[in-house]
């Protein structure tokens, strides 16, 4: 059920699936996507979880406030959504930017989460200059800048084999990126430019899953291995896919995440 949810931090576009009596699971999208990216997972996850999808600030139907953003903003948005839905404690799964939000929550709001899955992400994603250059380019180019970005996105998101095998899915994902607000996208690039959580990882004691795509050129297997070494309560799984692994390998992704979260439901 899709709705606009009024929270203390603005009106967020969310979608709810699964019985409200089940454990709550929030799904957080990657940069340049919306809650639709999780469609391959919803049917299966909603059998065992109350699935709460939302558009990250700057994306889709959620607040598109002027940047720059920080991950404190994106993390506090999650907490505001939970508060508005009266979810005291839940689980969280995020991919790329959404995974980095999950790290921030594990560091700053651990009591609110029973378990967190961080997929195709890193404690430091990319470089400061790289993100600032992309933010400036998108702001300058506006809508045409988003179209240009979408043209080059498949090589960062998917393997060559998947691009050849599933052109319709690739095109649909590109179109989603084209429709993202240039300012919202750029403001999230600002957040990625300034966030480095590597020094905070050893303090995490929430059960964590780090899921890495073996062919991911953006957030690599090494990134996941380094995080797993620093978080004593974590485990690492790999998947034969590139960056948007939940779209490229939906069944494997869903099975890995569902298995991890199900193990944690009654363990703490």
GROMACS .gro file of C-alpha atoms in nm, residues 15 22 25 40 68-69 175 181 204 219 252:
model
   11
   15UNK     CA    1   0.488   0.162   0.054
   22UNK     CA    2   0.521  -0.909   1.155
   25UNK     CA    3   1.183  -0.427   0.784
   40UNK     CA    4   1.188  -0.813  -0.694
   68UNK     CA    5   2.383   1.976   0.070
   69UNK     CA    6   2.259   1.676   0.266
  175UNK     CA    7   1.448   0.590  -1.704
  181UNK     CA    8   1.534   1.552  -0.924
  204UNK     CA    9   2.908  -0.134   1.603
  219UNK     CA   10   3.162  -0.077  -0.393
  252UNK     CA   11   1.993  -1.507  -0.472
   0.00000   0.00000   0.00000
